Short mmCIF file of C-alpha atoms in Angstrom, two decimals:
data_model
loop_
_atom_site.label_atom_id
_atom_site.label_comp_id
_atom_site.label_asym_id
_atom_site.label_seq_id
_atom_site.Cartn_x
_atom_site.Cartn_y
_atom_site.Cartn_z
CA UNK A 25 4.45 -21.19 -1.22
CA UNK A 26 0.87 -22.35 -0.25
CA UNK A 27 -0.34 -21.81 -3.88
CA UNK A 28 2.47 -23.77 -5.31
CA UNK A 29 1.77 -26.74 -3.02
CA UNK A 30 -1.71 -26.85 -4.53
CA UNK A 31 -0.84 -26.29 -8.19
CA UNK A 32 2.34 -28.25 -8.45
CA UNK A 33 2.62 -32.09 -9.03
CA UNK A 34 0.89 -34.66 -10.98
CA UNK A 35 -2.15 -33.83 -12.88
CA UNK A 36 -4.37 -36.34 -14.66
CA UNK A 37 -5.46 -33.68 -17.27
CA UNK A 38 -1.92 -32.69 -18.04
CA UNK A 39 0.81 -35.29 -18.99
CA UNK A 40 3.63 -32.66 -19.40
CA UNK A 41 3.91 -31.71 -15.60
CA UNK A 42 6.43 -33.23 -13.15
CA UNK A 43 5.28 -36.40 -11.31
CA UNK A 44 7.51 -35.67 -8.52
CA UNK A 45 6.10 -35.48 -5.12
CA UNK A 46 5.52 -31.82 -4.01
CA UNK A 47 7.31 -30.63 -0.79
CA UNK A 48 5.45 -28.73 1.93
CA UNK A 49 7.01 -25.50 0.80
CA UNK A 50 5.16 -23.13 3.20
CA UNK A 51 6.43 -25.01 6.28
CA UNK A 52 10.11 -25.02 5.11
CA UNK A 53 10.58 -21.29 4.24
CA UNK A 54 12.63 -20.28 7.19
CA UNK A 55 16.24 -21.34 7.15
CA UNK A 56 19.65 -20.39 8.42
CA UNK A 57 21.27 -21.70 5.26
CA UNK A 58 23.81 -19.43 3.45
CA UNK A 59 23.31 -19.41 -0.27
CA UNK A 60 25.73 -19.08 -3.29
CA UNK A 61 24.48 -16.23 -5.59
CA UNK A 62 25.68 -15.23 -9.14
CA UNK A 63 24.88 -12.05 -10.90
CA UNK A 64 25.63 -10.60 -14.49
CA UNK A 65 27.48 -7.39 -14.49
CA UNK A 66 26.41 -7.15 -18.13
CA UNK A 67 22.90 -6.75 -16.72
CA UNK A 68 23.66 -4.22 -14.00
CA UNK A 69 25.66 -2.09 -16.41
CA UNK A 70 23.27 -2.45 -19.50
CA UNK A 71 22.72 0.87 -21.16
CA UNK A 72 18.81 0.47 -20.94
CA UNK A 73 18.82 0.25 -17.13
CA UNK A 74 17.64 2.98 -14.85
CA UNK A 75 20.95 4.01 -12.74
CA UNK A 76 18.88 4.21 -9.54
CA UNK A 77 17.48 0.54 -10.21
CA UNK A 78 21.13 -0.82 -10.89
CA UNK A 79 22.51 1.08 -7.72
CA UNK A 80 19.88 -0.41 -5.45
CA UNK A 81 20.48 -4.01 -6.73
CA UNK A 82 24.21 -3.61 -6.49
CA UNK A 83 23.89 -2.50 -2.84
CA UNK A 84 21.54 -5.36 -2.04
CA UNK A 85 24.04 -7.77 -3.53
CA UNK A 86 26.81 -6.31 -1.24
CA UNK A 87 24.50 -6.80 1.65
CA UNK A 88 23.99 -10.57 0.78
CA UNK A 89 27.84 -10.83 0.77
CA UNK A 90 28.16 -9.19 4.18
CA UNK A 91 25.46 -11.57 5.57
CA UNK A 92 27.65 -14.47 4.83
CA UNK A 93 26.45 -15.62 1.42
CA UNK A 94 28.78 -16.31 -1.48
CA UNK A 95 28.17 -13.62 -4.24
CA UNK A 96 30.21 -13.53 -7.44
CA UNK A 97 29.72 -11.91 -10.86
CA UNK A 98 29.44 -14.29 -13.69
CA UNK A 99 30.30 -13.30 -17.28
CA UNK A 100 27.28 -13.60 -19.58
CA UNK A 101 27.69 -12.48 -23.15
CA UNK A 102 24.31 -13.46 -24.56
CA UNK A 103 22.12 -10.83 -22.80
CA UNK A 104 21.24 -8.90 -26.00
CA UNK A 105 20.13 -12.05 -27.76
CA UNK A 106 17.45 -12.90 -25.21
CA UNK A 107 14.72 -10.61 -26.44
CA UNK A 108 15.11 -11.40 -30.17
CA UNK A 109 15.25 -15.02 -29.52
CA UNK A 110 12.14 -14.94 -27.22
CA UNK A 111 10.02 -12.91 -29.61
CA UNK A 112 10.90 -15.05 -32.65
CA UNK A 113 10.05 -18.19 -30.69
CA UNK A 114 6.90 -16.82 -29.01
CA UNK A 115 5.38 -15.14 -32.09
CA UNK A 116 5.96 -18.48 -34.05
CA UNK A 117 4.01 -20.29 -31.23
CA UNK A 118 1.26 -17.69 -31.16
CA UNK A 119 0.90 -17.94 -34.98
CA UNK A 120 0.59 -21.74 -34.91
CA UNK A 121 -1.59 -21.99 -31.74
CA UNK A 122 -3.94 -19.34 -32.53
CA UNK A 123 -4.81 -20.75 -35.89
CA UNK A 124 -7.66 -22.74 -34.36
CA UNK A 125 -9.44 -19.52 -33.18
CA UNK A 126 -11.40 -19.19 -36.40
CA UNK A 127 -14.94 -18.95 -35.18
CA UNK A 128 -15.75 -22.40 -36.12
CA UNK A 129 -14.06 -24.59 -33.56
CA UNK A 130 -13.16 -21.93 -31.09
CA UNK A 131 -13.14 -18.18 -30.88
CA UNK A 132 -15.38 -15.12 -31.49
CA UNK A 133 -18.04 -15.36 -34.05
CA UNK A 134 -18.73 -12.09 -35.92
CA UNK A 135 -22.33 -10.82 -36.53
CA UNK A 136 -21.18 -9.30 -39.70
CA UNK A 137 -22.63 -10.72 -42.82
CA UNK A 138 -20.06 -12.78 -44.75
CA UNK A 139 -19.80 -13.25 -48.62
CA UNK A 140 -17.89 -16.52 -48.38
CA UNK A 141 -15.94 -18.84 -46.02
CA UNK A 142 -12.73 -16.60 -46.22
CA UNK A 143 -14.75 -13.55 -45.57
CA UNK A 144 -16.38 -15.34 -42.44
CA UNK A 145 -12.85 -16.30 -41.07
CA UNK A 146 -11.56 -12.85 -41.70
CA UNK A 147 -14.42 -11.14 -39.97
CA UNK A 148 -14.17 -13.40 -36.90
CA UNK A 149 -10.46 -13.05 -36.53
CA UNK A 150 -10.47 -9.16 -37.23
CA UNK A 151 -13.06 -8.51 -34.47
CA UNK A 152 -11.78 -11.32 -32.18
CA UNK A 153 -8.25 -10.48 -31.87
CA UNK A 154 -6.57 -7.17 -30.50
CA UNK A 155 -3.84 -5.17 -32.14
CA UNK A 156 -1.02 -6.96 -30.29
CA UNK A 157 -2.36 -10.43 -31.03
CA UNK A 158 -2.47 -9.59 -34.54
CA UNK A 159 0.96 -8.28 -34.45
CA UNK A 160 2.37 -11.49 -32.98
CA UNK A 161 0.37 -13.56 -35.41
CA UNK A 162 1.92 -11.68 -38.42
CA UNK A 163 5.41 -11.79 -36.99
CA UNK A 164 5.15 -15.50 -36.25
CA UNK A 165 3.73 -16.27 -39.68
CA UNK A 166 6.62 -14.48 -41.29
CA UNK A 167 9.40 -16.23 -39.24
CA UNK A 168 7.95 -19.59 -40.01
CA UNK A 169 7.45 -18.81 -43.74
CA UNK A 170 9.61 -20.58 -46.49
CA UNK A 171 12.83 -18.75 -46.77
CA UNK A 172 12.94 -17.30 -43.44
CA UNK A 173 12.46 -20.32 -41.08
CA UNK A 174 16.08 -21.09 -40.91
CA UNK A 175 17.26 -17.48 -40.81
CA UNK A 176 14.89 -16.64 -37.93
CA UNK A 177 13.26 -19.55 -36.03
CA UNK A 178 16.20 -21.92 -36.49
CA UNK A 179 18.55 -19.45 -35.12
CA UNK A 180 16.35 -18.52 -32.29
CA UNK A 181 16.25 -22.16 -31.31
CA UNK A 182 20.04 -22.32 -31.32
CA UNK A 183 20.15 -19.29 -29.04
CA UNK A 184 17.79 -20.78 -26.66
CA UNK A 185 20.02 -24.07 -26.60
CA UNK A 186 23.15 -21.90 -25.69
CA UNK A 187 21.11 -20.05 -23.09
CA UNK A 188 20.15 -23.36 -21.50
CA UNK A 189 23.80 -24.65 -21.56
CA UNK A 190 24.95 -21.41 -20.05
CA UNK A 191 22.40 -21.52 -17.25
CA UNK A 192 22.99 -25.12 -16.45
CA UNK A 193 26.75 -24.50 -16.17
CA UNK A 194 25.96 -21.54 -13.65
CA UNK A 195 23.65 -23.59 -11.63
CA UNK A 196 26.24 -26.30 -11.32
CA UNK A 197 28.12 -23.86 -9.09
CA UNK A 198 25.54 -21.57 -7.70
CA UNK A 199 22.07 -21.73 -5.91
CA UNK A 200 20.59 -18.65 -7.54
CA UNK A 201 21.06 -15.88 -10.07
CA UNK A 202 19.95 -12.23 -9.11
CA UNK A 203 18.92 -9.89 -11.75
CA UNK A 204 16.90 -6.72 -12.28
CA UNK A 205 13.24 -7.26 -13.10
CA UNK A 206 12.84 -4.40 -15.62
CA UNK A 207 15.13 -1.73 -16.90
CA UNK A 208 12.81 1.09 -15.69
CA UNK A 209 9.87 1.50 -13.28
CA UNK A 210 6.15 1.09 -14.66
CA UNK A 211 5.41 3.09 -17.85
CA UNK A 212 2.95 5.91 -17.76
CA UNK A 213 -0.51 4.66 -19.35
CA UNK A 214 -0.21 5.01 -23.09
CA UNK A 215 3.49 5.89 -23.01
CA UNK A 216 4.67 3.10 -25.49
CA UNK A 217 1.40 2.47 -27.35
CA UNK A 218 2.92 3.49 -30.49
CA UNK A 219 6.21 1.70 -30.03
CA UNK A 220 5.88 -1.97 -29.52
CA UNK A 221 9.67 -2.47 -29.84
CA UNK A 222 10.19 -0.37 -26.73
CA UNK A 223 7.57 -2.67 -24.80
CA UNK A 224 9.41 -5.74 -26.02
CA UNK A 225 12.89 -4.63 -24.98
CA UNK A 226 11.52 -3.89 -21.46
CA UNK A 227 11.38 -7.82 -21.12
CA UNK A 228 15.16 -8.08 -21.42
CA UNK A 229 15.51 -9.53 -17.84
CA UNK A 230 12.44 -11.52 -17.28
CA UNK A 231 12.03 -13.73 -20.36
CA UNK A 232 15.32 -15.28 -19.59
CA UNK A 233 13.48 -17.74 -17.33
CA UNK A 234 10.78 -18.48 -19.95
CA UNK A 235 13.45 -19.39 -22.70
CA UNK A 236 15.44 -21.60 -20.19
CA UNK A 237 12.60 -23.14 -18.31
CA UNK A 238 13.77 -22.33 -14.75
CA UNK A 239 11.63 -20.92 -11.84
CA UNK A 240 12.01 -17.29 -11.17
CA UNK A 241 10.42 -14.55 -9.04
CA UNK A 242 10.16 -10.82 -8.80
CA UNK A 243 10.25 -9.27 -5.29
CA UNK A 244 9.23 -5.70 -4.79
CA UNK A 245 12.03 -4.57 -2.48
CA UNK A 246 12.66 -1.13 -3.43
CA UNK A 247 11.21 2.28 -4.17
CA UNK A 248 12.35 4.80 -6.70
CA UNK A 249 12.58 8.49 -6.23
CA UNK A 250 9.85 8.96 -8.79
CA UNK A 251 7.74 7.20 -6.06
CA UNK A 252 7.35 3.93 -8.15
CA UNK A 253 8.25 0.50 -6.78
CA UNK A 254 10.70 -1.79 -8.40
CA UNK A 255 12.18 -5.16 -7.57
CA UNK A 256 14.88 -7.77 -7.82
CA UNK A 257 14.56 -10.91 -9.57
CA UNK A 258 15.75 -14.30 -8.44
CA UNK A 259 16.13 -17.48 -10.55
CA UNK A 260 16.96 -20.83 -9.42
CA UNK A 261 17.55 -24.21 -11.12
CA UNK A 262 14.79 -26.38 -12.46
CA UNK A 263 12.78 -28.10 -9.69
CA UNK A 264 14.50 -26.06 -6.95
CA UNK A 265 11.46 -23.98 -6.06
CA UNK A 266 12.09 -24.51 -2.42
CA UNK A 267 15.40 -22.66 -2.63
CA UNK A 268 13.69 -19.90 -4.63
CA UNK A 269 11.16 -19.44 -1.82
CA UNK A 270 13.65 -19.64 0.96
CA UNK A 271 15.74 -16.95 -0.67
CA UNK A 272 12.59 -14.94 -1.37
CA UNK A 273 11.56 -15.25 2.39
CA UNK A 274 15.04 -14.10 3.43
CA UNK A 275 15.06 -11.05 1.07
CA UNK A 276 11.31 -10.03 2.09
CA UNK A 277 12.27 -10.29 5.68
CA UNK A 278 15.30 -8.02 5.07
CA UNK A 279 12.83 -5.59 3.55
CA UNK A 280 10.53 -5.65 6.54
CA UNK A 281 13.41 -5.19 8.99
CA UNK A 282 14.80 -2.15 6.93
CA UNK A 283 11.32 -0.56 6.70
CA UNK A 284 10.75 -0.86 10.47
CA UNK A 285 14.27 0.45 11.31
CA UNK A 286 13.56 3.35 9.05
CA UNK A 287 10.32 4.16 10.72
#
């Protein structure tokens, strides 16, 4: 909350940010207000999610209802379209935006001797970019190429519009959406190095906020039997950061109380 008070608001170097006055978030966190929560059964019953994670979030949803909040399931049929749309759009942006890092204007300059201009650029970008960055540049170049633009990039834009329309409708009736953060606990080091698709699919719940442009937060409330932490994600409507922080404070206070009672 304190960091957001500093970072949010007008910025003379950024014309795209909100010009609205920033509330004193940190002094308004504690509230007795009851909130209206929505959740997606499709997310909690998704085949990719760890059963223990799903069970813990379902239990917390029940607790929210018992505490006097309104909590309802909301049908959401676009869940499996989120990751494909996100990676089409973000790789296209990466391909476009990283074009400037050629070692002339920006980026790494190779010490390797170059035979010509193309060789110079190739050496700079080969050395300067890691494997994942190169992968995203190539994917982005592909989805933006002639013959594939409408099939991939155009469809991804349509899906994003549908997601925005869906979430706008949900927030007309609810204060927040609760979701898992990740289908599983943290991977072991190197576990998915050879399988980038598995890594991408792990973003199924978190990239929803990126695509729709709404504020969200991941709260580390739980502990798995494998001794790894996992959390719950809360999303609120655009420019409702105060509500997001108030709900977060309420949920984290519940965790503190539970731990103290257990001890």
